[in-house]
């Protein structure tokens, strides 16, 4: 075991470390800190929860202790994939640099940009940022990266998963070529290897543990359920949380929508739970994490945005509500417990639909977790029986003679109709008082006329023509006629059906020009 006093740190920095309660360095810290203090590039590979944040924060403070910050030109740049991880790095820097005069600023999305710009204008030593907000402010001309002496990339494999590699390459090209680079990742996919070969100068490779290896302080359990019904999965999750040794825990889901559903279900069953994912407001996400760290919140339901790099020292349990699509994510998820030498437990709920994802996880961790059987009657929880009962029942009609809602047209009873022979309409019959009383006429007004529509239609003179009538429910009604246009409903409006036959000189009134009356001749 290596003590921090043997790593070459200054008394001020060493005292800040001792004040946090740490005296012994982890393997990645013991190997990376002396190399970084010597000014060489570092390629650090270590599993999550091994103290990578302090491995680059402490030498960064030592290297920047001499010098002065200039306006809009930071001296060091730390890139993190998520807002929560960037905020955690800022907290670590504030904790370890309290005895120095170094300044820092946190550039993340979801918060006001004005305060960040004001801090940059004053001059900062360390810039802790996510790639998106950093490039946004750079394109606005709010900063210059030509003065960066030391650059840190944290959780590089997570950058790859989130699609930040093109942004990282652009940021590398904006910084001076003569800089020191500290590159940390839990795994080394081929894309990350290509990036390190392009932008790191003869780095010292430090591999503190086998990539993707789970910590020995974590006891892993496998919980199989016979159905993929979400109700059954939530019941299994509640049964695991009711164990006596569950002090607090993090529940991981694959989808953001599932995070909200699970958190709401746990609250309804009396558990102190809250969701956290990328679609929530940044202030709410930071408040939820602060409550969980302080113990005010017991259960944190999260997406993979909280799986990487978050340093929450005392998490007793991790629950995988969904089997992760990527096997590497499983390692990062369960790495939230069993940190700093403490014991932790991790549970993974597996349904019949998770066989392929489970095989990938088992091949990666190269071990078989202990299987745990829950004493639950699954037949009473599954919702398939209720759905079958609802589909077997047929809807009943609301009243006799009226079809029920949901029937098809072929099932609805057709009204009895009787066709009456057509006869020429000589004149419109005058309505009687009895018929008016039996069927009051519907009087509606036109949008552009103050007269009722029936009064407007009365002005149009009917032409003698043959029409057909249909008797429905013993009430005589005229056959369907073409719908009138809105312009034809105006007072005096005419339709082609009502217009008189065309005559010679139509459109000139009574005065027909003489040239129209000349006879036409044809050449033989």
Coordinates of C-alpha atoms in Angstrom, one line a residue:
X1 CA 0.0 0.0 0.0
X2 CA 1.3 3.4 -1.0
X3 CA 0.8 6.5 1.2
X4 CA 0.0 9.9 -0.3
X5 CA 3.1 11.3 1.5
X6 CA 5.3 9.1 -0.8
X7 CA 3.9 10.5 -4.1
X8 CA 5.8 13.8 -4.1
X9 CA 2.9 16.1 -3.3
X10 CA 3.4 19.5 -1.7
X11 CA 2.6 19.9 2.0
X12 CA -0.4 22.1 1.2
X13 CA -2.0 19.6 -1.2
X14 CA -1.1 16.7 1.1
X15 CA -2.9 18.4 4.0
X16 CA -6.0 18.9 1.8
X17 CA -6.0 15.2 1.1
X18 CA -5.6 14.2 4.7
X19 CA -8.5 16.5 5.6
X20 CA -10.8 14.5 3.3
X21 CA -10.0 11.4 5.3
X22 CA -7.7 9.6 2.8
X23 CA -4.2 8.5 3.7
X24 CA -3.6 5.5 1.4
X25 CA -3.6 5.9 -2.4
X26 CA -5.3 3.4 -4.7
X27 CA -3.3 1.6 -7.4
X28 CA -4.2 4.0 -10.2
X29 CA -3.3 7.0 -8.0
X30 CA 0.0 5.5 -6.8
X31 CA 1.1 4.9 -10.4
X32 CA -0.4 7.9 -12.3
X33 CA 0.4 10.8 -9.9
X34 CA 4.3 10.5 -10.0
X35 CA 4.2 10.2 -13.9
X36 CA 1.9 13.2 -14.2
X37 CA 4.0 15.3 -11.9
X38 CA 7.0 14.6 -14.1
X39 CA 5.1 16.2 -17.0
X40 CA 4.6 13.1 -19.1
X41 CA 1.4 12.0 -20.9
X42 CA -0.7 9.4 -19.1
X43 CA -3.0 6.8 -20.5
X44 CA -4.8 5.4 -17.4
X45 CA -7.0 2.3 -17.6
X46 CA -8.8 1.3 -14.4
X47 CA -12.2 0.0 -13.4
X48 CA -14.8 2.4 -12.0
X49 CA -14.6 3.4 -8.4
X50 CA -10.8 3.2 -8.1
X51 CA -10.2 7.0 -7.6
X52 CA -9.3 8.2 -11.1
X53 CA -10.6 11.7 -10.3
X54 CA -8.0 12.3 -7.7
X55 CA -5.4 10.6 -9.9
X56 CA -5.6 13.6 -12.3
X57 CA -6.9 16.4 -9.9
X58 CA -3.9 16.2 -7.5
X59 CA -1.1 16.5 -10.1
X60 CA -3.1 19.2 -12.0
X61 CA -3.2 21.3 -8.8
X62 CA 0.6 20.8 -8.3
X63 CA 1.4 21.7 -11.9
X64 CA -0.7 24.9 -11.8
X65 CA 0.4 26.1 -8.4
X66 CA 3.0 28.4 -10.1
X67 CA 1.7 30.9 -12.7
X68 CA -1.1 33.3 -13.2
X69 CA -4.4 33.1 -15.0
X70 CA -5.3 35.4 -17.9
X71 CA -8.6 36.6 -19.1
X72 CA -10.5 34.2 -21.4
X73 CA -7.4 31.9 -21.6
X74 CA -7.6 29.0 -19.2
X75 CA -4.4 27.2 -18.3
X76 CA -5.9 23.7 -17.8
X77 CA -8.9 22.0 -19.4
X78 CA -10.9 19.0 -18.0
X79 CA -13.5 17.3 -20.2
X80 CA -16.2 15.1 -18.8
X81 CA -19.0 13.4 -20.7
X82 CA -22.0 14.3 -18.5
X83 CA -23.0 17.3 -16.4
X84 CA -23.1 15.3 -13.2
X85 CA -19.5 14.0 -13.7
X86 CA -18.2 17.5 -14.5
X87 CA -19.9 18.8 -11.4
X88 CA -18.2 16.0 -9.4
X89 CA -14.8 17.0 -10.8
X90 CA -15.4 20.6 -9.8
X91 CA -16.3 19.5 -6.3
X92 CA -13.1 17.4 -6.0
X93 CA -11.0 20.3 -7.3
X94 CA -12.6 22.7 -4.8
X95 CA -11.9 20.2 -2.0
X96 CA -8.2 19.5 -2.9
X97 CA -7.3 23.1 -3.9
X98 CA -8.6 24.9 -0.9
X99 CA -5.2 25.8 0.3
X100 CA -4.2 27.4 -3.0
X101 CA -5.3 30.5 -4.9
X102 CA -6.3 28.6 -8.1
X103 CA -9.6 29.5 -9.7
X104 CA -11.9 27.3 -11.7
X105 CA -15.2 27.5 -13.6
X106 CA -17.7 24.9 -14.5
X107 CA -19.1 25.0 -18.0
X108 CA -22.2 22.8 -18.4
X109 CA -25.5 23.1 -20.1
X110 CA -28.8 23.7 -18.5
X111 CA -27.6 26.7 -16.4
X112 CA -27.1 30.4 -17.1
X113 CA -24.4 31.2 -19.5
X114 CA -23.9 34.8 -18.2
X115 CA -22.2 33.7 -15.0
X116 CA -19.9 31.4 -16.9
X117 CA -18.9 34.2 -19.3
X118 CA -18.3 36.6 -16.4
X119 CA -15.9 34.1 -14.8
X120 CA -14.0 33.6 -18.0
X121 CA -13.6 37.3 -18.5
X122 CA -11.9 37.5 -15.0
X123 CA -9.5 34.7 -15.9
X124 CA -9.6 31.1 -14.6
X125 CA -6.9 28.5 -14.1
X126 CA -9.0 25.4 -14.6
X127 CA -11.9 25.0 -17.1
X128 CA -14.1 22.0 -16.2
X129 CA -16.6 21.5 -19.0
X130 CA -18.7 19.2 -21.1
X131 CA -17.8 19.2 -24.9
X132 CA -21.1 20.8 -26.0
X133 CA -21.1 23.8 -23.8
X134 CA -17.3 24.3 -24.3
X135 CA -17.6 24.5 -28.1
X136 CA -20.7 26.7 -27.9
X137 CA -18.8 29.3 -25.9
X138 CA -15.7 29.0 -28.1
X139 CA -17.8 29.6 -31.3
X140 CA -19.2 32.7 -29.6
X141 CA -15.7 34.1 -29.1
X142 CA -15.9 34.0 -25.3
X143 CA -12.6 32.1 -24.8
X144 CA -9.3 31.0 -26.3
X145 CA -7.7 27.6 -25.9
X146 CA -4.2 28.6 -27.1
X147 CA -3.0 28.9 -23.5
X148 CA -3.9 25.4 -22.3
X149 CA -0.9 23.8 -20.7
X150 CA -2.6 20.6 -19.4
X151 CA -5.6 18.7 -20.8
X152 CA -7.6 16.0 -19.1
X153 CA -10.1 13.6 -20.7
X154 CA -12.1 11.7 -18.2
X155 CA -14.3 8.6 -19.0
X156 CA -13.2 8.5 -22.6
X157 CA -15.2 5.4 -23.4
X158 CA -18.4 7.1 -22.2
X159 CA -17.5 9.9 -24.6
X160 CA -17.5 7.3 -27.4
X161 CA -20.9 6.0 -26.4
X162 CA -22.4 9.4 -26.3
X163 CA -21.0 10.4 -29.7
X164 CA -18.6 13.0 -28.5
X165 CA -15.5 11.7 -30.2
X166 CA -15.7 14.2 -33.2
X167 CA -16.0 17.0 -30.6
X168 CA -13.0 15.7 -28.7
X169 CA -10.9 15.6 -31.8
X170 CA -11.9 19.2 -32.7
X171 CA -11.0 20.4 -29.1
X172 CA -7.6 18.6 -29.3
X173 CA -6.9 20.5 -32.5
X174 CA -7.8 23.8 -30.9
X175 CA -5.3 23.4 -28.0
X176 CA -1.5 23.8 -28.4
X177 CA 0.4 20.7 -29.6
X178 CA 2.9 21.2 -26.7
X179 CA 0.6 20.3 -23.9
X180 CA 0.5 17.6 -21.3
X181 CA -2.5 15.2 -21.7
X182 CA -3.9 12.9 -19.1
X183 CA -6.3 10.4 -20.7
X184 CA -8.4 8.1 -18.5
X185 CA -10.9 5.4 -19.4
X186 CA -12.4 2.3 -17.9
X187 CA -12.2 0.4 -21.2
X188 CA -10.2 0.8 -24.4
X189 CA -12.3 0.2 -27.5
X190 CA -10.5 0.5 -30.9
X191 CA -11.8 4.0 -31.5
X192 CA -10.3 5.2 -28.2
X193 CA -7.0 3.6 -29.0
X194 CA -6.9 5.4 -32.4
X195 CA -7.6 8.7 -30.6
X196 CA -4.8 8.2 -28.1
X197 CA -2.4 7.3 -30.9
X198 CA -3.3 10.5 -32.7
X199 CA -3.1 13.1 -29.9
X200 CA -0.9 11.7 -27.1
X201 CA 2.9 11.9 -27.2
X202 CA 4.5 8.6 -26.1
X203 CA 2.1 8.2 -23.2
X204 CA 2.8 6.0 -20.1
X205 CA 0.2 3.3 -20.1
X206 CA -1.0 2.6 -16.6
X207 CA -3.4 -0.4 -16.3
X208 CA -4.3 -0.8 -12.6
X209 CA -6.7 -3.7 -13.2
X210 CA -8.0 -5.8 -16.0
X211 CA -10.4 -3.8 -18.2
X212 CA -14.1 -4.3 -17.4
X213 CA -13.4 -6.4 -14.2
X214 CA -15.9 -5.9 -11.4
X215 CA -14.7 -5.1 -7.9
X216 CA -14.2 -7.9 -5.4
X217 CA -16.1 -5.9 -2.8
X218 CA -19.4 -6.3 -4.7
X219 CA -21.6 -9.4 -4.2
X220 CA -23.6 -10.0 -7.3
X221 CA -27.0 -11.7 -7.5
X222 CA -29.1 -12.8 -10.5
X223 CA -32.9 -12.7 -10.1
X224 CA -34.9 -14.6 -12.8
X225 CA -38.6 -14.0 -13.2
X226 CA -40.8 -16.1 -15.5
X227 CA -42.4 -13.2 -17.4
X228 CA -41.5 -10.0 -19.1
X229 CA -44.6 -8.2 -17.7
X230 CA -43.6 -4.8 -16.3
X231 CA -45.9 -5.3 -13.3
X232 CA -43.9 -8.5 -12.4
X233 CA -40.6 -6.7 -12.8
X234 CA -41.7 -3.9 -10.5
X235 CA -43.0 -6.4 -8.0
X236 CA -39.6 -8.2 -8.0
X237 CA -37.9 -4.9 -7.5
X238 CA -40.0 -4.0 -4.5
X239 CA -39.4 -7.5 -3.0
X240 CA -35.6 -6.9 -3.3
X241 CA -35.9 -3.5 -1.7
X242 CA -37.8 -4.8 1.3
X243 CA -34.7 -6.7 2.4
X244 CA -33.5 -5.7 5.9
X245 CA -30.0 -4.8 4.8
X246 CA -31.0 -2.2 2.1
X247 CA -29.9 1.1 3.5
X248 CA -30.0 3.0 0.2
X249 CA -29.7 2.1 -3.5
X250 CA -29.6 3.1 -7.1
X251 CA -32.1 1.6 -9.6
X252 CA -30.9 1.5 -13.3
X253 CA -33.2 1.4 -16.2
X254 CA -32.4 1.4 -20.0
X255 CA -35.0 4.0 -21.0
X256 CA -35.8 7.4 -19.7
X257 CA -39.5 6.8 -19.8
X258 CA -39.0 3.6 -17.8
X259 CA -37.2 5.7 -15.1
X260 CA -40.2 7.9 -14.5
X261 CA -42.6 4.9 -14.4
X262 CA -40.5 3.0 -11.9
X263 CA -39.9 6.0 -9.7
X264 CA -43.6 6.8 -9.6
X265 CA -44.5 3.2 -8.8
X266 CA -42.0 3.1 -5.9
X267 CA -43.4 6.3 -4.5
X268 CA -46.9 4.9 -4.6
X269 CA -45.8 1.9 -2.6
X270 CA -44.2 3.9 0.1
X271 CA -40.6 4.0 -1.0
X272 CA -38.6 7.3 -0.8
X273 CA -37.5 7.4 -4.5
X274 CA -36.8 10.1 -7.1
X275 CA -35.9 9.9 -10.9
X276 CA -32.9 11.3 -12.6
X277 CA -32.2 11.3 -16.4
X278 CA -31.1 13.6 -19.2
X279 CA -34.5 15.1 -19.9
X280 CA -34.9 16.6 -16.5
X281 CA -34.0 20.2 -15.7
X282 CA -30.3 20.6 -14.6
X283 CA -31.2 22.3 -11.3
X284 CA -33.5 19.4 -10.4
X285 CA -30.9 16.8 -11.4
X286 CA -28.3 18.5 -9.2
X287 CA -30.7 18.8 -6.3
X288 CA -31.7 15.1 -6.5
X289 CA -28.1 14.0 -6.5
X290 CA -27.3 16.3 -3.5
X291 CA -30.3 14.8 -1.6
X292 CA -29.1 11.3 -2.3
X293 CA -25.5 12.1 -1.3
X294 CA -26.7 13.7 2.0
X295 CA -29.0 10.8 2.8
X296 CA -32.2 12.8 2.5
X297 CA -33.2 10.5 -0.5
X298 CA -33.0 6.8 -0.1
X299 CA -33.7 5.4 -3.6
X300 CA -32.3 7.0 -6.8
X301 CA -33.9 5.7 -10.1
X302 CA -31.5 6.6 -12.9
X303 CA -30.7 6.0 -16.5
X304 CA -27.1 5.4 -17.6
X305 CA -26.4 9.1 -17.4
X306 CA -25.7 8.4 -13.7
X307 CA -23.8 5.2 -14.3
X308 CA -20.4 6.6 -15.2
X309 CA -18.0 8.2 -12.8
X310 CA -20.3 9.5 -10.1
X311 CA -18.6 9.3 -6.8
X312 CA -21.3 8.6 -4.1
X313 CA -19.2 7.0 -1.4
X314 CA -21.8 5.0 0.6
X315 CA -24.2 3.2 -1.7
X316 CA -25.2 -0.1 -0.2
X317 CA -27.2 -1.6 -3.1
X318 CA -27.5 -1.3 -6.9
X319 CA -30.5 -2.7 -8.7
X320 CA -30.5 -3.4 -12.4
X321 CA -34.2 -3.2 -13.3
X322 CA -33.2 -3.7 -16.9
X323 CA -30.3 -5.8 -18.2
X324 CA -28.0 -3.3 -19.9
X325 CA -27.8 -3.4 -23.7
X326 CA -24.0 -2.9 -23.6
X327 CA -22.1 -5.2 -21.3
X328 CA -19.7 -2.5 -20.3
X329 CA -22.5 -0.5 -18.8
X330 CA -23.2 -3.3 -16.3
X331 CA -19.7 -2.9 -14.9
X332 CA -20.2 0.8 -14.5
X333 CA -23.6 0.4 -13.0
X334 CA -22.6 -1.9 -10.2
X335 CA -19.5 0.1 -9.6
X336 CA -21.6 2.7 -7.8
X337 CA -21.5 0.4 -4.8
X338 CA -18.6 -1.3 -3.0
X339 CA -16.4 1.9 -3.4
X340 CA -13.4 2.9 -1.3
X341 CA -13.1 -0.6 0.2
X342 CA -16.7 -0.8 1.4
X343 CA -18.9 -3.8 0.8
X344 CA -21.9 -3.6 -1.6
X345 CA -24.5 -5.8 -3.3
X346 CA -25.8 -5.7 -6.9
X347 CA -29.0 -7.3 -8.2
X348 CA -30.0 -7.9 -11.8
X349 CA -33.6 -8.7 -12.7
X350 CA -33.6 -11.1 -15.8
X351 CA -36.7 -11.9 -17.9
X352 CA -36.9 -14.5 -20.7
X353 CA -36.4 -11.6 -23.2
X354 CA -33.0 -10.8 -21.7
X355 CA -31.1 -13.9 -22.7
X356 CA -28.8 -12.3 -25.3
X357 CA -27.9 -9.3 -23.2
X358 CA -27.3 -11.5 -20.2
X359 CA -24.9 -13.7 -22.3
X360 CA -22.8 -10.6 -23.2
X361 CA -22.5 -9.6 -19.6
X362 CA -21.5 -13.1 -18.4
X363 CA -18.8 -13.3 -21.1
X364 CA -17.4 -9.9 -20.1
X365 CA -17.2 -10.3 -16.3
X366 CA -16.2 -14.0 -16.6
X367 CA -18.2 -15.1 -13.6
X368 CA -21.6 -16.5 -12.7
X369 CA -23.5 -14.4 -10.1
X370 CA -25.4 -16.2 -7.4
X371 CA -29.1 -16.8 -8.4
X372 CA -31.7 -15.6 -5.9
X373 CA -35.3 -17.0 -5.9
X374 CA -38.1 -14.7 -4.8
X375 CA -41.2 -16.1 -3.0
X376 CA -43.8 -14.4 -5.3
X377 CA -46.9 -15.8 -6.9
X378 CA -46.3 -14.6 -10.4
X379 CA -49.8 -15.8 -11.7
X380 CA -51.5 -13.2 -9.6
X381 CA -49.2 -10.3 -10.7
X382 CA -49.2 -10.8 -14.5
X383 CA -51.8 -8.6 -16.3
X384 CA -52.4 -10.9 -19.2
X385 CA -55.4 -12.5 -17.6
X386 CA -57.3 -9.2 -17.2
X387 CA -56.5 -8.3 -20.8
X388 CA -58.0 -11.6 -22.0
X389 CA -61.2 -11.1 -20.0
X390 CA -61.6 -7.7 -21.4
X391 CA -61.2 -9.0 -25.0
X392 CA -63.7 -11.8 -24.5
X393 CA -66.5 -9.5 -23.3
X394 CA -68.7 -7.7 -25.9
X395 CA -69.9 -4.2 -25.4
X396 CA -73.6 -3.8 -24.9
X397 CA -75.8 -1.2 -26.5
X398 CA -76.6 1.9 -24.5
X399 CA -80.3 1.8 -25.3
X400 CA -82.7 -0.3 -27.3
X401 CA -82.5 0.5 -31.0
X402 CA -79.2 2.4 -30.7
X403 CA -75.9 0.7 -31.7
X404 CA -73.2 0.5 -29.0
X405 CA -70.0 2.4 -29.5
X406 CA -67.4 0.3 -31.2
X407 CA -69.6 -1.7 -33.5
X408 CA -68.7 -1.9 -37.2
X409 CA -71.0 -0.7 -39.9
X410 CA -71.9 -4.2 -40.9
X411 CA -73.2 -5.0 -37.4
X412 CA -75.3 -1.8 -37.1
X413 CA -79.0 -2.2 -38.0
X414 CA -79.8 -0.3 -41.2
X415 CA -82.8 2.1 -41.0
X416 CA -85.9 1.0 -42.9
X417 CA -86.3 3.1 -46.1
X418 CA -89.1 3.2 -48.7
X419 CA -88.6 4.7 -52.1
X420 CA -91.6 6.7 -53.5
X421 CA -92.1 7.1 -57.3
X422 CA -90.9 10.5 -58.4
X423 CA -93.4 13.1 -59.6
X424 CA -93.1 16.6 -61.0
X425 CA -93.0 19.3 -58.4
X426 CA -95.6 21.9 -59.5
X427 CA -95.3 24.3 -56.6
X428 CA -93.9 24.1 -53.1
X429 CA -96.6 23.1 -50.6
X430 CA -97.3 25.6 -47.9
X431 CA -96.3 24.2 -44.5
X432 CA -99.1 23.6 -42.1
X433 CA -99.3 24.6 -38.5
X434 CA -99.3 21.0 -37.4
X435 CA -96.1 20.1 -39.3
X436 CA -94.4 23.2 -38.0
X437 CA -95.3 22.2 -34.5
X438 CA -94.2 18.7 -35.0
X439 CA -90.8 19.5 -36.7
X440 CA -89.6 23.0 -35.9
X441 CA -87.4 24.3 -38.7
X442 CA -83.7 24.7 -37.9
X443 CA -82.8 28.3 -38.4
X444 CA -79.1 29.1 -38.7
X445 CA -77.5 32.3 -39.9
X446 CA -74.8 32.7 -42.5
X447 CA -71.4 34.0 -41.5
X448 CA -71.5 37.0 -43.9
X449 CA -75.3 37.7 -43.9
X450 CA -77.6 38.8 -41.3
X451 CA -80.5 36.8 -42.9
X452 CA -81.2 33.3 -41.9
X453 CA -80.1 30.6 -44.3
X454 CA -83.6 29.4 -44.9
X455 CA -84.7 32.9 -45.8
X456 CA -81.9 33.2 -48.3
X457 CA -82.8 29.9 -49.9
X458 CA -86.4 31.0 -50.2
X459 CA -85.4 33.8 -52.5
X460 CA -84.0 31.3 -55.1
X461 CA -86.9 30.6 -57.4
X462 CA -87.5 26.8 -57.8
X463 CA -87.5 25.4 -61.3
X464 CA -89.9 22.7 -62.4
X465 CA -87.9 19.5 -62.4
X466 CA -88.4 15.9 -61.4
X467 CA -87.1 15.0 -58.0
X468 CA -87.1 11.8 -56.0
X469 CA -88.2 11.5 -52.4
X470 CA -87.2 9.0 -49.7
X471 CA -89.5 8.1 -46.8
X472 CA -87.4 7.4 -43.6
X473 CA -89.2 6.7 -40.3
X474 CA -92.5 7.8 -41.8
X475 CA -91.2 11.3 -42.6
X476 CA -90.9 12.5 -46.2
X477 CA -87.6 14.2 -47.0
X478 CA -86.2 15.4 -50.3
X479 CA -83.4 13.4 -51.8
X480 CA -79.8 14.6 -51.2
X481 CA -78.9 17.6 -53.2
X482 CA -75.4 19.0 -54.0
X483 CA -74.1 21.1 -51.1
X484 CA -74.2 24.8 -51.9
X485 CA -71.0 26.8 -51.8
X486 CA -70.6 29.6 -49.2
X487 CA -70.8 32.3 -51.9
X488 CA -74.1 30.7 -53.2
X489 CA -75.7 31.1 -49.8
X490 CA -75.5 34.9 -49.9
X491 CA -78.7 36.9 -50.7
X492 CA -79.2 36.8 -54.4
X493 CA -76.7 34.1 -54.9
X494 CA -77.4 31.6 -57.8
X495 CA -76.1 28.2 -58.6
X496 CA -75.8 26.5 -62.0
X497 CA -78.8 24.4 -61.1
X498 CA -81.0 27.5 -60.6
X499 CA -79.6 29.6 -63.4
X500 CA -81.8 30.3 -66.5
X501 CA -80.8 28.9 -69.9
X502 CA -78.1 30.9 -71.7
X503 CA -79.3 33.3 -74.4
X504 CA -77.7 35.4 -77.1
X505 CA -75.8 38.4 -75.8
X506 CA -76.0 37.3 -72.2
X507 CA -74.0 39.6 -70.0
X508 CA -74.7 42.9 -71.9
X509 CA -78.1 43.6 -70.5
X510 CA -80.6 45.0 -73.1
X511 CA -77.9 46.8 -75.2
X512 CA -76.2 44.3 -77.5
X513 CA -73.4 45.8 -79.6
X514 CA -74.0 46.0 -83.4
X515 CA -70.9 43.9 -84.3
X516 CA -72.5 41.0 -82.5
X517 CA -75.6 41.2 -84.6
X518 CA -73.7 41.0 -88.0
X519 CA -74.3 37.7 -89.8
X520 CA -71.3 35.4 -90.2
X521 CA -70.3 34.2 -93.6
X522 CA -68.4 31.1 -94.6
X523 CA -66.1 30.8 -97.5
X524 CA -66.9 28.1 -100.0

